[in-house]
Coordinates of C-alpha atoms in Angstrom, one line a residue:
X1 CA -25.1 23.4 -14.2
X2 CA -24.0 27.2 -14.0
X3 CA -26.0 27.9 -10.9
X4 CA -23.6 26.9 -8.2
X5 CA -24.7 23.4 -8.4
X6 CA -22.9 20.3 -9.8
X7 CA -24.5 16.9 -11.1
X8 CA -22.6 13.7 -10.8
X9 CA -23.6 10.3 -12.5
X10 CA -21.9 7.7 -10.4
X11 CA -22.7 4.1 -11.6
X12 CA -25.9 5.2 -13.2
X13 CA -27.2 7.0 -9.8
X14 CA -27.6 10.9 -10.1
X15 CA -26.2 13.2 -7.3
X16 CA -26.6 16.9 -7.4
X17 CA -24.7 18.9 -4.9
X18 CA -23.0 22.2 -4.6
X19 CA -19.8 23.7 -5.7
X20 CA -19.3 24.7 -2.0
X21 CA -19.6 21.2 -0.9
X22 CA -17.2 19.9 -3.2
X23 CA -14.9 22.6 -2.5
X24 CA -14.6 21.0 1.0
X25 CA -12.7 18.5 -0.4
X26 CA -9.7 20.3 -0.8
X27 CA -7.8 21.5 -3.9
X28 CA -5.7 18.3 -3.7
X29 CA -8.8 16.1 -4.4
X30 CA -9.9 14.6 -7.4
X31 CA -13.5 16.0 -7.1
X32 CA -12.3 19.5 -6.7
X33 CA -10.2 18.9 -9.9
X34 CA -13.3 17.6 -11.8
X35 CA -15.1 20.9 -11.4
X36 CA -12.3 23.6 -11.6
X37 CA -12.6 24.2 -15.2
X38 CA -10.0 21.6 -16.3
X39 CA -12.3 19.1 -17.1
X40 CA -15.2 19.2 -19.6
X41 CA -18.6 19.0 -17.9
X42 CA -21.8 18.4 -20.1
X43 CA -24.5 20.5 -18.8
X44 CA -27.3 18.1 -18.9
X45 CA -25.4 14.7 -18.2
X46 CA -23.1 15.9 -15.4
X47 CA -19.7 14.1 -14.6
X48 CA -20.0 10.4 -15.1
X49 CA -18.0 8.2 -12.6
X50 CA -17.9 4.6 -12.8
X51 CA -18.0 3.8 -9.2
X52 CA -20.3 2.6 -6.4
X53 CA -22.8 5.0 -5.8
X54 CA -23.5 3.6 -2.3
X55 CA -20.0 4.8 -1.0
X56 CA -20.1 7.9 -3.0
X57 CA -23.3 8.8 -1.1
X58 CA -21.5 8.1 2.2
X59 CA -18.5 10.3 1.2
X60 CA -20.6 13.2 -0.1
X61 CA -22.5 13.4 3.2
X62 CA -19.1 13.7 4.7
X63 CA -18.3 16.7 2.8
X64 CA -21.8 18.2 3.5
X65 CA -21.6 17.6 7.4
X66 CA -18.0 16.7 8.5
X67 CA -19.7 13.6 10.0
X68 CA -19.1 10.0 8.9
X69 CA -22.2 7.8 9.1
X70 CA -21.5 4.4 7.6
X71 CA -24.4 2.1 7.1
X72 CA -24.5 -1.4 8.8
X73 CA -22.8 -4.2 6.7
X74 CA -20.8 -1.6 4.5
X75 CA -17.2 -2.8 4.1
X76 CA -14.6 -0.3 5.7
X77 CA -12.0 -1.5 3.5
X78 CA -13.9 -0.7 0.4
X79 CA -15.0 2.7 1.9
X80 CA -11.2 3.4 2.4
X81 CA -10.4 2.4 -1.0
X82 CA -13.2 4.7 -2.4
X83 CA -12.1 7.3 -0.3
X84 CA -8.5 7.0 -1.6
X85 CA -9.9 7.1 -5.3
X86 CA -11.8 10.5 -4.5
X87 CA -8.7 12.0 -2.6
X88 CA -11.1 11.9 0.5
X89 CA -8.9 9.7 2.7
X90 CA -7.7 12.4 5.1
X91 CA -11.3 13.5 5.5
X92 CA -12.4 9.9 6.6
X93 CA -9.4 9.7 9.0
X94 CA -10.2 12.7 11.0
X95 CA -14.0 11.8 11.0
X96 CA -13.2 8.4 12.5
X97 CA -11.5 9.6 15.8
X98 CA -10.7 12.7 17.6
X99 CA -7.5 13.7 19.6
X100 CA -6.1 11.0 21.9
X101 CA -7.7 11.5 25.4
X102 CA -6.8 8.8 27.8
X103 CA -10.2 9.6 29.9
X104 CA -12.2 9.0 26.9
X105 CA -10.6 6.3 24.8
X106 CA -12.4 3.1 23.8
X107 CA -10.9 -0.1 22.4
X108 CA -12.0 0.0 18.8
X109 CA -10.0 -3.1 17.4
X110 CA -7.9 -6.2 18.4
X111 CA -5.7 -7.3 15.8
X112 CA -4.4 -11.1 15.7
X113 CA -1.2 -11.6 13.8
X114 CA -0.1 -14.5 11.8
X115 CA 3.5 -14.5 13.1
X116 CA 5.2 -17.3 15.1
X117 CA 6.0 -16.4 18.7
X118 CA 5.0 -13.6 20.7
X119 CA 5.5 -9.7 19.7
X120 CA 8.4 -8.3 21.5
X121 CA 7.7 -4.6 20.7
X122 CA 5.2 -2.2 19.0
X123 CA 5.7 1.2 17.4
X124 CA 3.2 3.6 16.0
X125 CA 3.1 5.7 12.8
X126 CA 1.9 9.6 12.6
X127 CA -1.1 8.5 10.7
X128 CA -2.4 5.8 12.9
X129 CA -0.6 2.5 11.5
X130 CA 1.7 0.5 13.6
X131 CA 4.6 -2.3 13.2
X132 CA 5.2 -5.1 15.5
X133 CA 8.5 -7.0 16.2
X134 CA 8.5 -10.7 16.4
X135 CA 12.2 -12.0 17.0
X136 CA 13.5 -11.5 13.3
X137 CA 10.4 -10.2 11.7
X138 CA 8.5 -7.1 11.7
X139 CA 4.9 -7.0 10.9
X140 CA 3.5 -3.7 9.4
X141 CA -0.2 -2.3 9.6
X142 CA -1.4 0.7 7.6
X143 CA -3.9 3.2 9.3
X144 CA -6.7 1.0 8.3
X145 CA -5.0 -1.8 10.3
X146 CA -4.6 -3.8 6.8
X147 CA -1.3 -6.0 7.4
X148 CA 1.5 -5.4 4.8
X149 CA 4.3 -7.6 3.6
X150 CA 6.5 -8.9 6.5
X151 CA 10.0 -7.0 6.9
X152 CA 13.3 -8.7 7.8
X153 CA 16.9 -7.5 7.8
X154 CA 19.3 -10.7 7.3
X155 CA 17.0 -12.6 9.6
X156 CA 18.9 -11.1 12.6
X157 CA 16.9 -10.4 16.0
X158 CA 15.3 -6.9 16.0
X159 CA 16.4 -4.5 18.6
X160 CA 14.2 -1.5 17.6
X161 CA 12.1 -0.1 14.6
X162 CA 10.1 2.9 13.6
X163 CA 8.6 4.9 10.9
X164 CA 10.3 7.7 8.9
X165 CA 6.8 8.3 7.4
X166 CA 3.8 5.7 6.9
X167 CA 5.4 4.4 3.9
X168 CA 9.1 3.9 5.3
X169 CA 10.2 1.8 8.3
X170 CA 13.8 1.6 9.7
X171 CA 14.6 -1.6 11.4
X172 CA 17.7 -2.1 13.9
X173 CA 19.2 -5.3 14.6
X174 CA 22.1 -6.4 16.8
X175 CA 25.0 -8.8 16.3
X176 CA 24.4 -12.7 16.6
X177 CA 27.4 -15.0 16.5
X178 CA 29.3 -13.8 13.1
X179 CA 26.5 -11.7 11.9
X180 CA 27.2 -8.0 12.5
X181 CA 23.7 -6.9 12.3
X182 CA 22.9 -3.2 11.2
X183 CA 20.1 -0.9 10.3
X184 CA 18.0 -0.5 7.1
X185 CA 15.0 1.5 5.6
X186 CA 12.5 -0.5 4.1
X187 CA 9.5 0.7 1.9
X188 CA 6.4 -0.9 3.2
X189 CA 4.3 -1.2 0.1
X190 CA 7.1 -3.3 -1.8
X191 CA 9.1 -4.7 1.3
X192 CA 12.3 -3.9 -0.6
X193 CA 15.4 -2.0 1.2
X194 CA 15.8 1.7 0.3
X195 CA 18.8 2.2 2.3
X196 CA 21.2 0.0 4.2
X197 CA 22.8 2.3 6.5
X198 CA 26.7 2.0 7.3
X199 CA 28.9 4.1 9.5
X200 CA 32.2 5.6 8.1
X201 CA 35.5 4.7 9.5
X202 CA 38.8 5.3 8.0
X203 CA 37.0 6.4 4.7
X204 CA 35.0 3.2 4.5
X205 CA 31.7 2.4 5.1
X206 CA 30.9 -0.5 7.5
X207 CA 27.9 -2.5 8.8
X208 CA 27.1 -2.0 12.7
X209 CA 25.3 -3.2 15.3
X210 CA 22.1 -0.8 16.0
X211 CA 20.2 -0.8 19.2
X212 CA 17.8 2.2 19.1
X213 CA 16.5 4.4 16.6
X214 CA 14.9 7.9 16.0
X215 CA 14.4 10.5 13.4
X216 CA 13.3 14.0 12.6
X217 CA 12.4 15.4 9.2
X218 CA 15.9 15.3 7.9
X219 CA 17.9 12.8 9.9
X220 CA 18.0 9.3 11.1
X221 CA 19.8 8.6 14.7
X222 CA 20.8 5.2 15.9
X223 CA 22.7 3.9 19.2
X224 CA 25.4 2.1 17.7
X225 CA 29.2 0.9 17.8
X226 CA 31.5 2.4 15.3
X227 CA 34.2 -0.1 16.0
X228 CA 35.2 -2.3 18.8
X229 CA 35.8 0.5 21.3
X230 CA 33.9 3.4 19.9
X231 CA 30.4 3.9 20.9
X232 CA 28.1 6.5 20.4
X233 CA 25.1 8.0 18.3
X234 CA 25.3 7.8 14.5
X235 CA 23.4 10.5 12.2
X236 CA 22.4 9.8 8.6
X237 CA 20.8 11.7 6.0
X238 CA 17.0 10.4 5.7
X239 CA 16.8 11.0 2.1
X240 CA 20.2 9.6 0.7
X241 CA 21.2 7.2 3.7
X242 CA 24.6 9.1 3.7
X243 CA 26.5 8.9 7.2
X244 CA 26.9 12.4 8.4
X245 CA 27.8 12.5 12.0
X246 CA 28.8 10.5 14.8
X247 CA 28.5 11.5 18.6
X248 CA 31.2 9.8 20.6
X249 CA 30.7 8.6 24.0
X250 CA 33.4 10.4 25.7
X251 CA 32.2 10.4 29.2
X252 CA 31.1 7.0 29.8
X253 CA 27.5 7.5 29.9
X254 CA 26.5 4.5 27.6
X255 CA 25.4 6.4 24.6
X256 CA 26.1 3.4 22.2
X257 CA 24.2 1.2 24.6
X258 CA 21.3 3.6 24.4
X259 CA 17.8 1.6 24.3
X260 CA 15.6 4.5 23.9
X261 CA 15.8 7.5 21.5
X262 CA 13.5 10.3 21.0
X263 CA 13.4 13.2 18.9
X264 CA 12.1 16.5 20.6
X265 CA 11.2 18.8 17.9
X266 CA 10.3 21.9 20.2
X267 CA 13.7 21.6 22.0
X268 CA 15.4 20.6 18.8
X269 CA 17.5 17.8 20.6
X270 CA 17.9 13.9 20.8
X271 CA 16.6 12.2 24.0
X272 CA 18.9 9.3 24.6
X273 CA 18.5 6.8 27.5
X274 CA 20.7 4.0 28.5
X275 CA 18.6 1.8 30.8
X276 CA 19.3 -1.2 33.0
X277 CA 20.1 -4.3 32.1
X278 CA 22.4 -2.8 29.1
X279 CA 24.2 -0.7 31.9
X280 CA 24.5 -1.0 35.7
X281 CA 23.0 2.7 36.0
X282 CA 20.6 4.4 34.0
X283 CA 21.9 7.5 32.1
X284 CA 19.6 10.2 30.3
X285 CA 20.9 12.8 28.0
X286 CA 19.7 15.4 25.9
X287 CA 22.0 15.8 22.9
X288 CA 22.5 19.1 20.9
X289 CA 24.0 18.2 17.4
X290 CA 24.1 22.0 16.7
X291 CA 26.5 22.7 19.5
X292 CA 28.0 19.1 19.5
X293 CA 27.6 18.8 23.2
X294 CA 25.1 17.4 25.9
X295 CA 22.6 20.0 26.8
X296 CA 21.2 18.0 29.8
X297 CA 22.2 14.7 31.5
X298 CA 20.8 12.7 34.6
X299 CA 21.7 9.3 36.1
X300 CA 20.2 7.1 38.7
X301 CA 23.5 6.1 40.3
X302 CA 23.0 8.9 42.9
X303 CA 19.6 7.9 44.1
X304 CA 20.4 4.1 44.2
X305 CA 19.6 2.7 47.7
X306 CA 18.9 -0.6 49.4
X307 CA 15.8 -0.5 47.5
X308 CA 17.6 -0.5 44.0
X309 CA 15.3 1.7 42.3
X310 CA 16.3 0.7 38.8
X311 CA 14.7 2.9 35.9
X312 CA 13.3 0.3 33.5
X313 CA 11.6 3.0 30.9
X314 CA 11.5 6.7 30.2
X315 CA 9.8 9.1 27.9
X316 CA 10.4 12.9 27.4
X317 CA 7.4 15.2 27.4
X318 CA 9.0 17.7 25.1
X319 CA 6.5 20.8 25.6
X320 CA 6.6 20.4 29.5
X321 CA 10.5 20.2 29.7
X322 CA 9.9 17.1 31.7
X323 CA 11.3 13.4 31.7
X324 CA 9.1 10.8 33.0
X325 CA 10.9 7.4 34.3
X326 CA 9.3 4.2 35.8
X327 CA 11.3 1.9 38.1
X328 CA 11.2 -1.9 38.5
X329 CA 8.5 -1.5 41.2
X330 CA 6.3 0.2 38.6
X331 CA 6.6 3.7 40.5
X332 CA 6.3 6.7 38.2
X333 CA 8.6 9.6 38.7
X334 CA 9.1 12.8 36.9
X335 CA 12.4 15.0 36.5
X336 CA 12.1 18.7 35.6
X337 CA 15.1 19.4 33.0
X338 CA 14.7 23.1 33.7
X339 CA 16.0 22.8 37.3
X340 CA 19.8 22.4 38.3
X341 CA 18.6 20.0 41.2
X342 CA 17.4 16.9 39.1
X343 CA 15.8 14.9 41.7
X344 CA 13.1 12.6 40.8
X345 CA 9.6 13.3 42.1
X346 CA 7.8 10.0 42.6
X347 CA 4.2 9.3 42.1
X348 CA 3.9 5.9 43.8
X349 CA 1.6 3.5 41.8
X350 CA 1.7 0.8 44.2
X351 CA 4.4 -1.2 46.2
X352 CA 5.2 -4.9 46.2
X353 CA 8.1 -7.2 47.3
X354 CA 11.1 -7.4 45.3
X355 CA 11.1 -9.7 42.5
X356 CA 13.6 -12.4 42.4
X357 CA 16.0 -12.8 39.7
X358 CA 14.3 -15.7 38.3
X359 CA 10.9 -14.4 38.3
X360 CA 9.4 -13.3 35.0
X361 CA 8.0 -9.9 34.7
X362 CA 6.9 -7.5 32.1
X363 CA 8.2 -4.1 33.4
X364 CA 6.1 -1.1 32.9
X365 CA 6.2 0.7 29.3
X366 CA 5.8 4.4 29.1
X367 CA 4.2 6.7 26.4
X368 CA 3.3 10.3 26.4
X369 CA 0.7 12.5 24.5
X370 CA 0.4 16.3 25.2
X371 CA 0.0 16.5 29.0
X372 CA -0.9 13.0 29.5
X373 CA 1.4 10.0 30.5
X374 CA 0.6 6.2 29.5
X375 CA 1.9 3.6 31.9
X376 CA 1.3 -0.1 31.5
X377 CA 1.1 -2.2 34.6
X378 CA 0.6 -5.9 34.4
X379 CA -2.8 -6.2 32.4
X380 CA -3.7 -2.6 32.3
X381 CA -2.6 0.8 31.3
X382 CA -2.9 3.7 33.6
X383 CA -3.3 7.2 32.5
X384 CA -2.0 10.1 34.2
X385 CA -2.6 13.9 33.7
X386 CA 0.0 16.4 34.6
X387 CA -0.9 19.6 36.4
X388 CA -0.8 22.8 34.4
X389 CA 1.1 24.7 37.2
X390 CA 3.8 22.2 38.1
X391 CA 5.5 20.1 35.5
X392 CA 6.3 17.2 37.9
X393 CA 2.9 16.9 39.5
X394 CA 0.6 14.2 38.1
X395 CA -2.5 12.5 39.2
X396 CA -4.2 9.2 37.7
X397 CA -7.1 10.0 35.7
X398 CA -8.2 6.6 34.1
X399 CA -7.6 2.7 34.1
X400 CA -7.6 1.0 30.6
X401 CA -7.9 -2.5 30.5
X402 CA -9.7 -5.7 28.5
X403 CA -10.7 -8.6 30.5
X404 CA -8.7 -11.6 29.8
X405 CA -6.0 -10.0 27.8
X406 CA -2.9 -10.8 30.2
X407 CA 0.1 -9.1 30.8
X408 CA 1.1 -6.0 28.7
X409 CA 4.6 -6.1 27.0
X410 CA 4.7 -2.8 25.2
X411 CA 2.8 0.2 24.5
X412 CA 2.7 2.9 21.6
X413 CA 1.2 6.3 20.7
X414 CA 0.8 7.5 17.1
X415 CA -1.9 9.1 14.9
X416 CA -4.4 9.6 17.8
X417 CA -4.3 6.2 18.7
X418 CA -2.8 4.0 21.6
X419 CA -1.5 0.7 20.6
X420 CA -1.3 -2.1 23.5
X421 CA 0.7 -5.1 22.6
X422 CA 0.1 -8.3 24.7
X423 CA 2.8 -10.5 26.2
X424 CA 1.5 -13.9 26.0
X425 CA -0.5 -13.6 22.7
X426 CA 0.3 -12.5 19.2
X427 CA -2.4 -9.8 19.6
X428 CA -2.6 -6.2 20.0
X429 CA -5.4 -3.7 20.8
X430 CA -5.9 -0.4 19.5
X431 CA -7.5 2.4 21.6
X432 CA -9.2 5.6 20.1
X433 CA -11.1 8.8 21.2
X434 CA -14.6 8.4 19.5
X435 CA -16.0 11.1 17.6
X436 CA -18.9 12.5 19.7
X437 CA -21.0 14.2 16.8
X438 CA -21.0 11.1 14.6
X439 CA -21.4 7.5 14.2
X440 CA -18.1 6.7 12.7
X441 CA -17.1 3.2 11.4

């Protein structure tokens, strides 16, 4: 219109706004491209878009105010589709939830799957999607919590899985009978395998049993067995799937039996944890692949007593140089990796009688976000906040639970969301921190 204003005709409804408002969409959006001179705009008729005007009105208001106000009855899925068309999906995501804060979160969704059998593990993606393992199948959900095509690798039981990015999932499986198992990367949109990872031995690539998975922006890592007596951590190129390196377990610290891997971007090391019952003792290491050595190690063998304080899960808090552990009594402990004396400082959640070997029990699972630690305990999730002054001092600040949900089997954090997987139902809950200045959807 030549005066800093722009006219849109969306499905027969006229909208007039400013070029400044459209600029808020960002240079990569379709709306910004329409007014940057590369498109012809008649001065009277404006830009015609054959789309639903009701959704355009919601998205235009989002650009004006930064707040997302969704009228009652409007389809969330359709709004996401329209936002994708206009190049505004990231704006919608940011407006729907704030940074994860366990003291403020609300349960925003409960998702019932269609898989047979209980979910055994859940993993989160960086954009707020997740995947759930059910025996041999992995069910993937995008950030809008819409289910994608189920994934499976040769119908062998899943040990671990995780996202390389929101469009790619890696699945690890172990051997069963004559099936060796292995590891593969899937495209979640097509369900097809992009790479089937192999280890190189004597110049030949071979399949291998894989236990745990992690990745950084370039590499894929897995605890695995190269051959019968050669255990360790394999490294692959994320783009090509080529086998690059193998960190041999020369010190008997059960690297090849590791059930938890975590890449620590600030420290630039790989966190590796071998836990009971895969090994008699728990071993935790930080592997520096640049120096080809272990930067730090810890084991619970020295702290074992008549109480048998077995470490059942662990998570690293990279920014605080701290490792958090939980034992079979659901007691939470912290280890400062900067100190030569690597004793555990325990924060006792509670104490109960020792469990019998036959008693079923879902042990605590851990996740971390910033200075907060999330620990499942039976049917709830406890939130702990670490002290700014002391890395291993932590106090409980919140207790998250939903009535009637039953025991929790796993938790995960990603994309500013906390995912809580139920042990006895094919169900998971999604917890988010609500945006305080908007209604959201």
